mmCIF file of C-alpha atoms in Angstrom:
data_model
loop_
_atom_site.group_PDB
_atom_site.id
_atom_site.type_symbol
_atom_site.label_atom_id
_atom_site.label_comp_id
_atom_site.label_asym_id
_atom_site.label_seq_id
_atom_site.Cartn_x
_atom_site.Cartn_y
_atom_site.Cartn_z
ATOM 1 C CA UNK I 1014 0.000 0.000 0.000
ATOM 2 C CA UNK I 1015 1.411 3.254 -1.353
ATOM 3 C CA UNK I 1016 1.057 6.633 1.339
ATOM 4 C CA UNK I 1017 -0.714 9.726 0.877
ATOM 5 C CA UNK I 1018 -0.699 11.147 -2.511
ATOM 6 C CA UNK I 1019 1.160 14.455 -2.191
ATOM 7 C CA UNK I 1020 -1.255 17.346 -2.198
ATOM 8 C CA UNK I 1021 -0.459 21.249 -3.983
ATOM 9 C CA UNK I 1022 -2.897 24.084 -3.755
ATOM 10 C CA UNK I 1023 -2.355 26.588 -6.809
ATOM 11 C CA UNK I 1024 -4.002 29.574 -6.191
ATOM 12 C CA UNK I 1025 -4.719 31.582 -9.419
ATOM 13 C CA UNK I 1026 -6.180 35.476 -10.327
ATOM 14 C CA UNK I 1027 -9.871 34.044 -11.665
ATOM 15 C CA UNK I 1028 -11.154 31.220 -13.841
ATOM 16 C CA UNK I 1029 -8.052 28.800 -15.220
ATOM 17 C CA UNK I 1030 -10.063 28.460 -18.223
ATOM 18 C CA UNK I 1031 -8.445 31.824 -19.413
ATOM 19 C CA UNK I 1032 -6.565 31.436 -22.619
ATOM 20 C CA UNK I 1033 -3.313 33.084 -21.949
ATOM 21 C CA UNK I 1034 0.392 32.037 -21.864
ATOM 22 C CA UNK I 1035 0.088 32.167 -17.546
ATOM 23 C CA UNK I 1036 -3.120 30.194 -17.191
ATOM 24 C CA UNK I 1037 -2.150 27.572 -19.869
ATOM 25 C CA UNK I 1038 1.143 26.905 -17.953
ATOM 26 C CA UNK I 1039 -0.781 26.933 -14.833
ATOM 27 C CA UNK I 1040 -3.148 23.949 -16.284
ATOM 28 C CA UNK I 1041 0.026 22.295 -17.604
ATOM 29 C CA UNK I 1042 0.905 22.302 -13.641
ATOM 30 C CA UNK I 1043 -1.805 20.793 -12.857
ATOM 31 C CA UNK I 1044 -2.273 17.765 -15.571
ATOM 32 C CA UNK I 1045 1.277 17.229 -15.021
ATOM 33 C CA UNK I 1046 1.221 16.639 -11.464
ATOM 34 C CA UNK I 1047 -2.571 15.358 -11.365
ATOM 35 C CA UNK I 1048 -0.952 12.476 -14.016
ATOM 36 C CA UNK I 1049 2.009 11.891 -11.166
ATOM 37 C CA UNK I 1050 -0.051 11.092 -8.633
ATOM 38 C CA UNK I 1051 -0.668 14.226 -6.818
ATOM 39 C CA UNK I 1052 -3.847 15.992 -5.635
ATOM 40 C CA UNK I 1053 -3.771 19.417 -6.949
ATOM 41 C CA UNK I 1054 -6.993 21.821 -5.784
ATOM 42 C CA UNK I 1055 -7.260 25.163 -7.768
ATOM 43 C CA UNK I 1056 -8.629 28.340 -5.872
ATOM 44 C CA UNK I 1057 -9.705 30.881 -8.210
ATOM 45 C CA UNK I 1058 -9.661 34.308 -6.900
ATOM 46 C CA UNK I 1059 -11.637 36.967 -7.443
ATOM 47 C CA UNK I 1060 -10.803 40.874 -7.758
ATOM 48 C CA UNK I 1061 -8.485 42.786 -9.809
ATOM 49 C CA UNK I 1062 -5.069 42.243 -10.205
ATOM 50 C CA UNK I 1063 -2.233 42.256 -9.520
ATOM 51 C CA UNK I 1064 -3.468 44.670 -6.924
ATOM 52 C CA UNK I 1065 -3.587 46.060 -4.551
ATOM 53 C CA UNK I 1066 -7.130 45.651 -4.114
ATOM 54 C CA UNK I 1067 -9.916 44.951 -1.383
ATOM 55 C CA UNK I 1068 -11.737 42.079 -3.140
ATOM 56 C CA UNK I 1069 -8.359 40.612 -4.374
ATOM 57 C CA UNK I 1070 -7.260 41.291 -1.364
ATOM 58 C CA UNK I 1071 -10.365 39.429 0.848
ATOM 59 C CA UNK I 1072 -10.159 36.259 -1.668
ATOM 60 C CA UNK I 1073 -6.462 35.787 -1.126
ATOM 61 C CA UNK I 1074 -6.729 35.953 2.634
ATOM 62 C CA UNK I 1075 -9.581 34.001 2.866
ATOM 63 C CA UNK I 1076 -7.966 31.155 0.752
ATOM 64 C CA UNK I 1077 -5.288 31.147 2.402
ATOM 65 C CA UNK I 1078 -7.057 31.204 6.115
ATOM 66 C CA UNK I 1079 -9.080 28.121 4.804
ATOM 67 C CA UNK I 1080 -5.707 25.432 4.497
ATOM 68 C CA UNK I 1081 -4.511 23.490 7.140
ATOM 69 C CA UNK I 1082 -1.118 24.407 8.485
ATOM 70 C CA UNK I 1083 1.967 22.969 6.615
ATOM 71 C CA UNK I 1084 -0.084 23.003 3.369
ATOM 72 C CA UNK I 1085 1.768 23.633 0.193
ATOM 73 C CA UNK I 1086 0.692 26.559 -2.047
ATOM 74 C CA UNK I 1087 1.687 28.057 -5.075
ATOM 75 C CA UNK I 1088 0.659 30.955 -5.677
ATOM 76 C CA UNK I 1089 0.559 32.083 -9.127
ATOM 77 C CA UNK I 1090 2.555 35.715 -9.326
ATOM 78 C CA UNK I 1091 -0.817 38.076 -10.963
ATOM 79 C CA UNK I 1092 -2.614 36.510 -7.784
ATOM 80 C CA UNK I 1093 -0.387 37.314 -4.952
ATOM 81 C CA UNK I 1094 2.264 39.815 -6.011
ATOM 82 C CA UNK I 1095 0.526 43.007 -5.348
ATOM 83 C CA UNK I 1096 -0.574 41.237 -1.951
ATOM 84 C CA UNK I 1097 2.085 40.860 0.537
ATOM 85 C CA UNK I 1098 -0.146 41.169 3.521
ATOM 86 C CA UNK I 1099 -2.459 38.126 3.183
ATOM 87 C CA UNK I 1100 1.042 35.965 2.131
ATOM 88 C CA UNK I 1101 3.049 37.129 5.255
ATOM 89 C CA UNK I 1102 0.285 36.567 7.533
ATOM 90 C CA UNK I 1103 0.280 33.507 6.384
ATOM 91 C CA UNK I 1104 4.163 32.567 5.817
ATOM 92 C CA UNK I 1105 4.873 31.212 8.952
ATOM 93 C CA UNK I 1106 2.545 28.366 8.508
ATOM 94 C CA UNK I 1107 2.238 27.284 5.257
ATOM 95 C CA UNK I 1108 4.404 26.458 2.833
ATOM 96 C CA UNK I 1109 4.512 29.046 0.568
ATOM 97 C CA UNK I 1110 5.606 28.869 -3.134
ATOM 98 C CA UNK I 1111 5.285 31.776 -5.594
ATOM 99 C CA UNK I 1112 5.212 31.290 -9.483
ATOM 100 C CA UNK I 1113 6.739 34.135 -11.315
ATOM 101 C CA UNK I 1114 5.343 34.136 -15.061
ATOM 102 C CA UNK I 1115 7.710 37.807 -15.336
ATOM 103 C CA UNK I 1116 7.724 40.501 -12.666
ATOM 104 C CA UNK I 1117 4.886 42.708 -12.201
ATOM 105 C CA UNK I 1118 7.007 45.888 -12.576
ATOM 106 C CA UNK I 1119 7.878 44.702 -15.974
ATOM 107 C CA UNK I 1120 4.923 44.784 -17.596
ATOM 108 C CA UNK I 1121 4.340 47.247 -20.601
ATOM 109 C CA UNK I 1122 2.856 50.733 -20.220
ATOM 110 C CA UNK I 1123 3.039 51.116 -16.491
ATOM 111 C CA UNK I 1124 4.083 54.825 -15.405
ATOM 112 C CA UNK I 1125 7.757 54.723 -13.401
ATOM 113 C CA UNK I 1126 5.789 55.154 -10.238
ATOM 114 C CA UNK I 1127 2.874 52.045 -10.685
ATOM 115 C CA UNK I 1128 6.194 50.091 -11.988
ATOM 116 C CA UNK I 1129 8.099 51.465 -8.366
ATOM 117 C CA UNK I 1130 5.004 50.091 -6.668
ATOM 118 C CA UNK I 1131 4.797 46.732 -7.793
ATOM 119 C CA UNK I 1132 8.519 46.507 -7.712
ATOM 120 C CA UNK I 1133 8.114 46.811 -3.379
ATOM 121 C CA UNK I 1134 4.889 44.737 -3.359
ATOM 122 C CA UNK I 1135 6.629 41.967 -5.417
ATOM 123 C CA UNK I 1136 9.403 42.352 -3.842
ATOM 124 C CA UNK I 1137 7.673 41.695 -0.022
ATOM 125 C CA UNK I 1138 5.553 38.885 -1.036
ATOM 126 C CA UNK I 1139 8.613 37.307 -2.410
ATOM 127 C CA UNK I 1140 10.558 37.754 0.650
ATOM 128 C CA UNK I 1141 7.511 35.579 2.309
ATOM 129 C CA UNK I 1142 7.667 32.790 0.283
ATOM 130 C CA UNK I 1143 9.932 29.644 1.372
ATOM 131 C CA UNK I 1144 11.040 29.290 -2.998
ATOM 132 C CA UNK I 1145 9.862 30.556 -6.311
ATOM 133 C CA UNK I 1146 9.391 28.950 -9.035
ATOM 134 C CA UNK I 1147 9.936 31.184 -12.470
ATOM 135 C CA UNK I 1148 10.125 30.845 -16.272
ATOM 136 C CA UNK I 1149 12.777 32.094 -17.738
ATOM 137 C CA UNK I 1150 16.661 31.805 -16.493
ATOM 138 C CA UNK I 1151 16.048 36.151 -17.344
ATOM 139 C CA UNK I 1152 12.752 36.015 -15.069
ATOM 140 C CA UNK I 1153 15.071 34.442 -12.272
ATOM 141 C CA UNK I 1154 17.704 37.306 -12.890
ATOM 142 C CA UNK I 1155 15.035 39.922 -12.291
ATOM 143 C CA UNK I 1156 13.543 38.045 -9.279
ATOM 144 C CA UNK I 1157 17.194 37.776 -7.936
ATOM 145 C CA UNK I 1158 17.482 41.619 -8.784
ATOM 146 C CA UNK I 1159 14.383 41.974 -6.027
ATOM 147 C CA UNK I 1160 16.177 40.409 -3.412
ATOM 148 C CA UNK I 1161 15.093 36.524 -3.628
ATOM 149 C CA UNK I 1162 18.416 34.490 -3.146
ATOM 150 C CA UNK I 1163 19.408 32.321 -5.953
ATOM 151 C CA UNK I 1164 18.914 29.321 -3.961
ATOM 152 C CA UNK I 1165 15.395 30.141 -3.852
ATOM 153 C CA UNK I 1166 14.574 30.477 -7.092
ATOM 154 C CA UNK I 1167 13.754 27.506 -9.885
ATOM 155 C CA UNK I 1168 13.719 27.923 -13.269
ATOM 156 C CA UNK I 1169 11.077 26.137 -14.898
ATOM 157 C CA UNK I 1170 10.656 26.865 -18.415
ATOM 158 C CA UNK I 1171 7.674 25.901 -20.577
ATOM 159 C CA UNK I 1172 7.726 23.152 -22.763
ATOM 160 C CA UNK I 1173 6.124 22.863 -26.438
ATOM 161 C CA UNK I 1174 2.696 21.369 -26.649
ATOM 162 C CA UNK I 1175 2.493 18.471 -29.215
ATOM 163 C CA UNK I 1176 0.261 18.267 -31.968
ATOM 164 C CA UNK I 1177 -0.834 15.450 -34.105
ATOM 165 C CA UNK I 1178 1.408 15.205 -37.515
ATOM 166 C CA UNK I 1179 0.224 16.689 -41.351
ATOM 167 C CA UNK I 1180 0.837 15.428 -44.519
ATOM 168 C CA UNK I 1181 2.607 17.690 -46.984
ATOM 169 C CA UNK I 1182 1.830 17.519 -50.525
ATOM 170 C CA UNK I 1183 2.382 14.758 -52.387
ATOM 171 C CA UNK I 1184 6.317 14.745 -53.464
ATOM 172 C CA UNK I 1185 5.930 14.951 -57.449
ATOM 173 C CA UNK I 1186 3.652 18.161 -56.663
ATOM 174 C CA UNK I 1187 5.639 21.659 -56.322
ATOM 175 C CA UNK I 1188 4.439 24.114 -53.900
ATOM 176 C CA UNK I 1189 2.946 27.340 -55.404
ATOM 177 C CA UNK I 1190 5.261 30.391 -54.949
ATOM 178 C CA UNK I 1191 2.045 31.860 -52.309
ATOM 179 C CA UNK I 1192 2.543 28.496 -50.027
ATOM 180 C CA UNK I 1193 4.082 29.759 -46.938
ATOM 181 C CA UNK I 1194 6.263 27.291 -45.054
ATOM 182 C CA UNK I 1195 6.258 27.342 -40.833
#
């Protein structure tokens, strides 16, 4: 008889069904480890992020208040970046994880102030996790430049989705000069 299947919570800004880079790797996460053996429970915030912001804010915390002590949660970056407060109330005992998709301060069009912001929210929530998991080797340079030790971080790149083979065109048939090759 085998012991108890290891158990993640991933806690997430929203639905997972979102079709974006973040939330596909997110699922990925979760079929990969579901298909290992592990129980993996998805709490889907609501509010706006990355924060801060009251609702945000409230789900986090209340997430977070609901899990056993020792529990292991990774919390996806959008979700708890902005949000240090819930995460260090709560750092002491669980086992916090944080999943850096890129820094908040790094996103496009923020004025240098919102961008100074995040940086320091980031930054704090980061200090309260026990690792975090990014990915990019560049994303762990720019958590490292927040103050995370590099023995904390992981680099976990994506991989490439397969998809089922296509036939070409038959060999004795030349391709017409508007057939673009990928």
């Amino acid at each position: 008889m085998s012991g108890p299947r290891p158990e993640l919570h991933l806690v997430i800004p929203g639905a997972m069904g979102q079709r974006t880079g973040g939330y596909r790797y997110d699922g990925h996460v979760v079929e990969e480890l579901t298909a290992r053996g592990w129980q993996v429970t998805v709490h889907e915030l609501t509010g706006v992020f990355p924060g801060p912001d009251p609702s945000a804010e409230s789900s986090l915390r209340a997430a977070l208040e609901a899990l056993p002590d020792e529990t292991v949660v990774l919390i996806d970056g959008l979700a708890g970046g902005g949000l240090p407060r819930p995460v260090g109330a709560h750092a002491g005992r669980l086992r916090l994880l944080a999943l850096v998709h890129h820094p908040l301060a790094d996103e496009t069009s923020l004025t240098a102030e919102r961008a100074s912001e995040l940086r320091e929210l980031e930054a704090a929530t980061l200090a309260a996790c026990r690792g975090v998991i990014v990915t990019s080797e560049f994303t762990a340079r720019r958590v490292g430049e927040m103050g995370v030790p590099g023995g904390r971080i992981v680099s976990v790149p994506p991989g490439v989705e397969r998809v089922p083979g296509r036939a070409g065109p038959p060999l004795a048939r030349t391709p017409a000069a508007t057939t673009i090759l990928c």
